[in-house]
Amino acid sequence: MKLYLVLAMRKPSFDDAVIAPHIAFLNALVAKDQLHLTGGFSDGTGGAYVLKNVDNLEAAQAIVASDPLAIHGSSELTVHEWNTR
């Protein structure tokens, strides 16, 4: 199974109002069986999530582009195709 690691690092302009829409976005991914794992960093700088059941890197990037964190510019999101063992 291919997985895609998404790192979401908060920008200085991060707005807490985006948290609820981001959680709703993640819940929608769960409903589509596309979210493998998610969590925030203990130091408050951001978090990560892992996408599954996605065709390719471009599809993963398209999903991430629809994340409210990206839409509102609150976080810097990067997507990595993840080779796991």
Tab-separated table of N, CA, C and O in Angstrom:
chain	number	residue	atom	x	y	z
A	1	MET	N	0.849	-1.182	0.000
A	1	MET	CA	0.000	0.000	0.000
A	1	MET	C	0.891	1.241	0.000
A	1	MET	O	1.792	1.354	0.818
A	2	LYS	N	0.643	2.152	-0.930
A	2	LYS	CA	1.358	3.421	-0.938
A	2	LYS	C	0.734	4.352	0.078
A	2	LYS	O	-0.492	4.467	0.173
A	3	LEU	N	1.599	5.027	0.809
A	3	LEU	CA	1.157	6.014	1.781
A	3	LEU	C	1.775	7.356	1.431
A	3	LEU	O	2.838	7.424	0.808
A	4	TYR	N	1.112	8.414	1.849
A	4	TYR	CA	1.580	9.765	1.590
A	4	TYR	C	1.590	10.541	2.899
A	4	TYR	O	0.550	10.722	3.534
A	5	LEU	N	2.789	10.942	3.302
A	5	LEU	CA	2.979	11.692	4.541
A	5	LEU	C	2.795	13.173	4.262
A	5	LEU	O	3.435	13.724	3.358
A	6	VAL	N	1.919	13.796	5.017
A	6	VAL	CA	1.656	15.228	4.878
A	6	VAL	C	2.142	15.925	6.146
A	6	VAL	O	1.663	15.618	7.240
A	7	LEU	N	3.090	16.819	5.986
A	7	LEU	CA	3.564	17.636	7.099
A	7	LEU	C	2.878	18.987	7.017
A	7	LEU	O	2.875	19.621	5.952
A	8	ALA	N	2.293	19.408	8.126
A	8	ALA	CA	1.578	20.684	8.189
A	8	ALA	C	2.225	21.539	9.279
A	8	ALA	O	1.983	21.318	10.465
A	9	MET	N	3.046	22.481	8.854
A	9	MET	CA	3.757	23.337	9.798
A	9	MET	C	3.070	24.700	9.869
A	9	MET	O	2.853	25.343	8.838
A	10	ARG	N	2.734	25.101	11.091
A	10	ARG	CA	2.025	26.368	11.281
A	10	ARG	C	2.893	27.560	10.873
A	10	ARG	O	4.075	27.621	11.170
A	11	LYS	N	2.241	28.501	10.207
A	11	LYS	CA	2.885	29.770	9.869
A	11	LYS	C	2.690	30.736	11.043
A	11	LYS	O	1.775	30.546	11.856
A	12	PRO	N	3.508	31.778	11.137
A	12	PRO	CA	3.317	32.763	12.221
A	12	PRO	C	1.911	33.365	12.223
A	12	PRO	O	1.400	33.747	13.275
A	13	SER	N	1.279	33.419	11.071
A	13	SER	CA	-0.068	33.996	10.962
A	13	SER	C	-1.174	32.971	11.226
A	13	SER	O	-2.345	33.241	10.928
A	14	PHE	N	-0.845	31.805	11.794
A	14	PHE	CA	-1.829	30.746	12.021
A	14	PHE	C	-3.024	31.286	12.797
A	14	PHE	O	-2.879	31.990	13.800
A	15	ASP	N	-4.224	30.926	12.329
A	15	ASP	CA	-5.480	31.355	12.955
A	15	ASP	C	-6.195	30.122	13.498
A	15	ASP	O	-6.520	29.205	12.748
A	16	ASP	N	-6.452	30.101	14.807
A	16	ASP	CA	-7.123	28.957	15.435
A	16	ASP	C	-8.498	28.671	14.838
A	16	ASP	O	-9.014	27.553	14.983
A	17	ALA	N	-9.109	29.634	14.162
A	17	ALA	CA	-10.430	29.428	13.570
A	17	ALA	C	-10.411	28.362	12.481
A	17	ALA	O	-11.463	27.824	12.125
A	18	VAL	N	-9.244	28.022	11.960
A	18	VAL	CA	-9.137	27.019	10.892
A	18	VAL	C	-9.110	25.587	11.453
A	18	VAL	O	-9.269	24.629	10.697
A	19	ILE	N	-8.967	25.448	12.757
A	19	ILE	CA	-8.852	24.109	13.349
A	19	ILE	C	-10.125	23.286	13.134
A	19	ILE	O	-10.051	22.132	12.695
A	20	ALA	N	-11.285	23.836	13.417
A	20	ALA	CA	-12.538	23.081	13.252
A	20	ALA	C	-12.763	22.647	11.798
A	20	ALA	O	-13.080	21.473	11.552
A	21	PRO	N	-12.583	23.533	10.813
A	21	PRO	CA	-12.730	23.083	9.425
A	21	PRO	C	-11.683	22.018	9.039
A	21	PRO	O	-11.980	21.106	8.267
A	22	HIS	N	-10.473	22.135	9.580
A	22	HIS	CA	-9.439	21.132	9.299
A	22	HIS	C	-9.850	19.770	9.862
A	22	HIS	O	-9.706	18.747	9.187
A	23	ILE	N	-10.392	19.759	11.063
A	23	ILE	CA	-10.859	18.495	11.661
A	23	ILE	C	-11.994	17.907	10.832
A	23	ILE	O	-12.043	16.697	10.599
A	24	ALA	N	-12.909	18.741	10.352
A	24	ALA	CA	-13.989	18.257	9.489
A	24	ALA	C	-13.416	17.668	8.198
A	24	ALA	O	-13.899	16.630	7.714
A	25	PHE	N	-12.386	18.293	7.645
A	25	PHE	CA	-11.698	17.783	6.458
A	25	PHE	C	-11.115	16.401	6.736
A	25	PHE	O	-11.277	15.470	5.945
A	26	LEU	N	-10.435	16.256	7.875
A	26	LEU	CA	-9.858	14.962	8.242
A	26	LEU	C	-10.951	13.914	8.441
A	26	LEU	O	-10.800	12.758	8.017
A	27	ASN	N	-12.060	14.287	9.061
A	27	ASN	CA	-13.176	13.347	9.254
A	27	ASN	C	-13.754	12.894	7.922
A	27	ASN	O	-14.146	11.728	7.771
A	28	ALA	N	-13.787	13.787	6.945
A	28	ALA	CA	-14.264	13.413	5.607
A	28	ALA	C	-13.310	12.407	4.962
A	28	ALA	O	-13.746	11.476	4.275
A	29	LEU	N	-12.004	12.566	5.207
A	29	LEU	CA	-11.044	11.595	4.696
A	29	LEU	C	-11.239	10.234	5.355
A	29	LEU	O	-11.106	9.199	4.695
A	30	VAL	N	-11.551	10.219	6.633
A	30	VAL	CA	-11.843	8.957	7.333
A	30	VAL	C	-13.042	8.283	6.681
A	30	VAL	O	-13.024	7.078	6.410
A	31	ALA	N	-14.078	9.054	6.396
A	31	ALA	CA	-15.289	8.505	5.783
A	31	ALA	C	-15.008	7.901	4.412
A	31	ALA	O	-15.681	6.952	4.006
A	32	LYS	N	-13.996	8.431	3.710
A	32	LYS	CA	-13.616	7.919	2.385
A	32	LYS	C	-12.539	6.839	2.482
A	32	LYS	O	-12.034	6.377	1.456
A	33	ASP	N	-12.164	6.467	3.703
A	33	ASP	CA	-11.099	5.490	3.960
A	33	ASP	C	-9.775	5.928	3.335
A	33	ASP	O	-9.021	5.132	2.804
A	34	GLN	N	-9.483	7.237	3.445
A	34	GLN	CA	-8.245	7.767	2.892
A	34	GLN	C	-7.284	8.285	3.964
A	34	GLN	O	-6.183	8.707	3.630
A	35	LEU	N	-7.684	8.256	5.224
A	35	LEU	CA	-6.810	8.734	6.292
A	35	LEU	C	-6.323	7.550	7.106
A	35	LEU	O	-7.110	6.804	7.679
A	36	HIS	N	-5.002	7.385	7.153
A	36	HIS	CA	-4.388	6.272	7.879
A	36	HIS	C	-4.062	6.657	9.313
A	36	HIS	O	-4.258	5.873	10.236
A	37	LEU	N	-3.567	7.880	9.508
A	37	LEU	CA	-3.069	8.309	10.808
A	37	LEU	C	-2.981	9.828	10.808
A	37	LEU	O	-2.702	10.438	9.773
A	38	THR	N	-3.210	10.444	11.961
A	38	THR	CA	-3.067	11.890	12.065
A	38	THR	C	-2.724	12.267	13.494
A	38	THR	O	-3.008	11.508	14.423
A	39	GLY	N	-2.123	13.424	13.666
A	39	GLY	CA	-1.826	13.921	15.000
A	39	GLY	C	-1.049	15.214	14.956
A	39	GLY	O	-0.430	15.557	13.946
A	40	GLY	N	-1.103	15.935	16.076
A	40	GLY	CA	-0.378	17.188	16.207
A	40	GLY	C	0.940	16.977	16.931
A	40	GLY	O	1.089	16.034	17.715
A	41	PHE	N	1.890	17.869	16.680
A	41	PHE	CA	3.177	17.810	17.359
A	41	PHE	C	3.033	18.396	18.762
A	41	PHE	O	2.337	19.399	18.957
A	42	SER	N	3.693	17.792	19.723
A	42	SER	CA	3.552	18.203	21.118
A	42	SER	C	4.061	19.620	21.373
A	42	SER	O	3.639	20.256	22.340
A	43	ASP	N	4.917	20.139	20.505
A	43	ASP	CA	5.428	21.492	20.706
A	43	ASP	C	4.533	22.574	20.084
A	43	ASP	O	4.844	23.759	20.151
A	44	GLY	N	3.410	22.165	19.468
A	44	GLY	CA	2.453	23.118	18.914
A	44	GLY	C	2.848	23.742	17.585
A	44	GLY	O	2.179	24.659	17.114
A	45	THR	N	3.893	23.228	16.942
A	45	THR	CA	4.351	23.822	15.681
A	45	THR	C	3.588	23.338	14.455
A	45	THR	O	3.759	23.875	13.371
A	46	GLY	N	2.757	22.325	14.635
A	46	GLY	CA	2.015	21.776	13.505
A	46	GLY	C	1.640	20.344	13.757
A	46	GLY	O	1.449	19.923	14.904
A	47	GLY	N	1.564	19.574	12.686
A	47	GLY	CA	1.182	18.178	12.807
A	47	GLY	C	1.430	17.455	11.505
A	47	GLY	O	2.067	17.981	10.588
A	48	ALA	N	0.915	16.249	11.444
A	48	ALA	CA	1.093	15.438	10.245
A	48	ALA	C	-0.110	14.532	10.078
A	48	ALA	O	-0.832	14.242	11.044
A	49	TYR	N	-0.321	14.106	8.838
A	49	TYR	CA	-1.294	13.053	8.585
A	49	TYR	C	-0.801	12.196	7.442
A	49	TYR	O	0.053	12.600	6.660
A	50	VAL	N	-1.314	10.979	7.415
A	50	VAL	CA	-0.895	10.004	6.414
A	50	VAL	C	-2.113	9.602	5.592
A	50	VAL	O	-3.114	9.136	6.148
A	51	LEU	N	-2.001	9.803	4.287
A	51	LEU	CA	-3.071	9.424	3.368
A	51	LEU	C	-2.843	8.010	2.859
A	51	LEU	O	-1.703	7.588	2.641
A	52	LYS	N	-3.932	7.294	2.652
A	52	LYS	CA	-3.895	5.949	2.066
A	52	LYS	C	-4.974	5.869	1.002
A	52	LYS	O	-5.828	6.755	0.890
A	53	ASN	N	-4.929	4.797	0.220
A	53	ASN	CA	-5.928	4.569	-0.827
A	53	ASN	C	-6.043	5.764	-1.779
A	53	ASN	O	-7.139	6.178	-2.166
A	54	VAL	N	-4.883	6.302	-2.127
A	54	VAL	CA	-4.779	7.415	-3.065
A	54	VAL	C	-3.961	6.908	-4.252
A	54	VAL	O	-2.949	6.231	-4.067
A	55	ASP	N	-4.376	7.223	-5.471
A	55	ASP	CA	-3.770	6.657	-6.673
A	55	ASP	C	-2.296	6.996	-6.880
A	55	ASP	O	-1.511	6.154	-7.283
A	56	ASN	N	-1.929	8.263	-6.612
A	56	ASN	CA	-0.556	8.685	-6.884
A	56	ASN	C	-0.273	9.989	-6.148
A	56	ASN	O	-1.159	10.560	-5.494
A	57	LEU	N	0.971	10.452	-6.283
A	57	LEU	CA	1.391	11.666	-5.594
A	57	LEU	C	0.563	12.872	-6.020
A	57	LEU	O	0.186	13.700	-5.180
A	58	GLU	N	0.255	12.968	-7.296
A	58	GLU	CA	-0.535	14.107	-7.776
A	58	GLU	C	-1.921	14.119	-7.144
A	58	GLU	O	-2.432	15.180	-6.782
A	59	ALA	N	-2.528	12.952	-6.997
A	59	ALA	CA	-3.844	12.874	-6.350
A	59	ALA	C	-3.742	13.259	-4.876
A	59	ALA	O	-4.619	13.949	-4.344
A	60	ALA	N	-2.669	12.828	-4.223
A	60	ALA	CA	-2.456	13.194	-2.815
A	60	ALA	C	-2.291	14.710	-2.693
A	60	ALA	O	-2.858	15.336	-1.787
A	61	GLN	N	-1.532	15.303	-3.591
A	61	GLN	CA	-1.335	16.754	-3.566
A	61	GLN	C	-2.646	17.496	-3.793
A	61	GLN	O	-2.885	18.545	-3.175
A	62	ALA	N	-3.510	16.963	-4.645
A	62	ALA	CA	-4.812	17.592	-4.887
A	62	ALA	C	-5.681	17.533	-3.630
A	62	ALA	O	-6.381	18.501	-3.308
A	63	ILE	N	-5.644	16.414	-2.928
A	63	ILE	CA	-6.398	16.295	-1.673
A	63	ILE	C	-5.893	17.323	-0.674
A	63	ILE	O	-6.674	18.046	-0.044
A	64	VAL	N	-4.584	17.402	-0.518
A	64	VAL	CA	-3.989	18.323	0.447
A	64	VAL	C	-4.294	19.779	0.090
A	64	VAL	O	-4.508	20.607	0.974
A	65	ALA	N	-4.370	20.085	-1.182
A	65	ALA	CA	-4.702	21.453	-1.605
A	65	ALA	C	-6.095	21.862	-1.155
A	65	ALA	O	-6.379	23.056	-1.039
A	66	SER	N	-6.966	20.888	-0.874
A	66	SER	CA	-8.316	21.200	-0.413
A	66	SER	C	-8.429	21.249	1.108
A	66	SER	O	-9.511	21.492	1.650
A	67	ASP	N	-7.322	21.043	1.801
A	67	ASP	CA	-7.291	21.135	3.267
A	67	ASP	C	-7.472	22.606	3.658
A	67	ASP	O	-6.793	23.479	3.109
A	68	PRO	N	-8.377	22.896	4.593
A	68	PRO	CA	-8.546	24.294	5.024
A	68	PRO	C	-7.254	24.953	5.495
A	68	PRO	O	-7.097	26.172	5.359
A	69	LEU	N	-6.310	24.176	6.025
A	69	LEU	CA	-5.019	24.757	6.408
A	69	LEU	C	-4.314	25.359	5.201
A	69	LEU	O	-3.670	26.406	5.311
A	70	ALA	N	-4.433	24.696	4.051
A	70	ALA	CA	-3.827	25.197	2.819
A	70	ALA	C	-4.657	26.328	2.220
A	70	ALA	O	-4.111	27.359	1.811
A	71	ILE	N	-5.956	26.147	2.179
A	71	ILE	CA	-6.842	27.152	1.573
A	71	ILE	C	-6.708	28.501	2.272
A	71	ILE	O	-6.656	29.550	1.632
A	72	HIS	N	-6.629	28.482	3.599
A	72	HIS	CA	-6.545	29.723	4.371
A	72	HIS	C	-5.106	30.202	4.571
A	72	HIS	O	-4.887	31.252	5.172
A	73	GLY	N	-4.136	29.427	4.097
A	73	GLY	CA	-2.743	29.827	4.207
A	73	GLY	C	-2.214	29.832	5.632
A	73	GLY	O	-1.246	30.535	5.930
A	74	SER	N	-2.837	29.049	6.510
A	74	SER	CA	-2.431	29.018	7.917
A	74	SER	C	-1.203	28.162	8.169
A	74	SER	O	-0.514	28.347	9.168
A	75	SER	N	-0.973	27.204	7.292
A	75	SER	CA	0.139	26.271	7.469
A	75	SER	C	0.830	26.020	6.136
A	75	SER	O	0.217	26.159	5.078
A	76	GLU	N	2.068	25.631	6.226
A	76	GLU	CA	2.834	25.186	5.059
A	76	GLU	C	2.680	23.668	5.002
A	76	GLU	O	3.084	22.969	5.938
A	77	LEU	N	2.064	23.157	3.938
A	77	LEU	CA	1.839	21.719	3.816
A	77	LEU	C	2.730	21.133	2.733
A	77	LEU	O	2.805	21.682	1.634
A	78	THR	N	3.389	20.043	3.067
A	78	THR	CA	4.205	19.322	2.095
A	78	THR	C	3.761	17.868	2.075
A	78	THR	O	3.373	17.305	3.108
A	79	VAL	N	3.795	17.276	0.890
A	79	VAL	CA	3.352	15.895	0.698
A	79	VAL	C	4.544	15.061	0.234
A	79	VAL	O	5.251	15.457	-0.693
A	80	HIS	N	4.721	13.920	0.869
A	80	HIS	CA	5.817	13.020	0.523
A	80	HIS	C	5.273	11.624	0.300
A	80	HIS	O	4.528	11.108	1.144
A	81	GLU	N	5.615	11.024	-0.829
A	81	GLU	CA	5.299	9.601	-1.023
A	81	GLU	C	6.195	8.832	-0.045
A	81	GLU	O	7.405	9.039	-0.016
A	82	TRP	N	5.590	7.985	0.748
A	82	TRP	CA	6.300	7.376	1.866
A	82	TRP	C	6.480	5.885	1.626
A	82	TRP	O	5.510	5.143	1.514
A	83	ASN	N	7.719	5.466	1.546
A	83	ASN	CA	8.040	4.044	1.406
A	83	ASN	C	8.174	3.458	2.809
A	83	ASN	O	9.107	3.788	3.539
A	84	THR	N	7.243	2.610	3.165
A	84	THR	CA	7.257	2.002	4.492
A	84	THR	C	7.685	0.550	4.373
A	84	THR	O	7.644	-0.055	3.301
A	85	ARG	N	8.074	-0.022	5.483
A	85	ARG	CA	8.496	-1.431	5.509
A	85	ARG	C	7.465	-2.273	6.193
A	85	ARG	O	6.757	-1.904	7.026
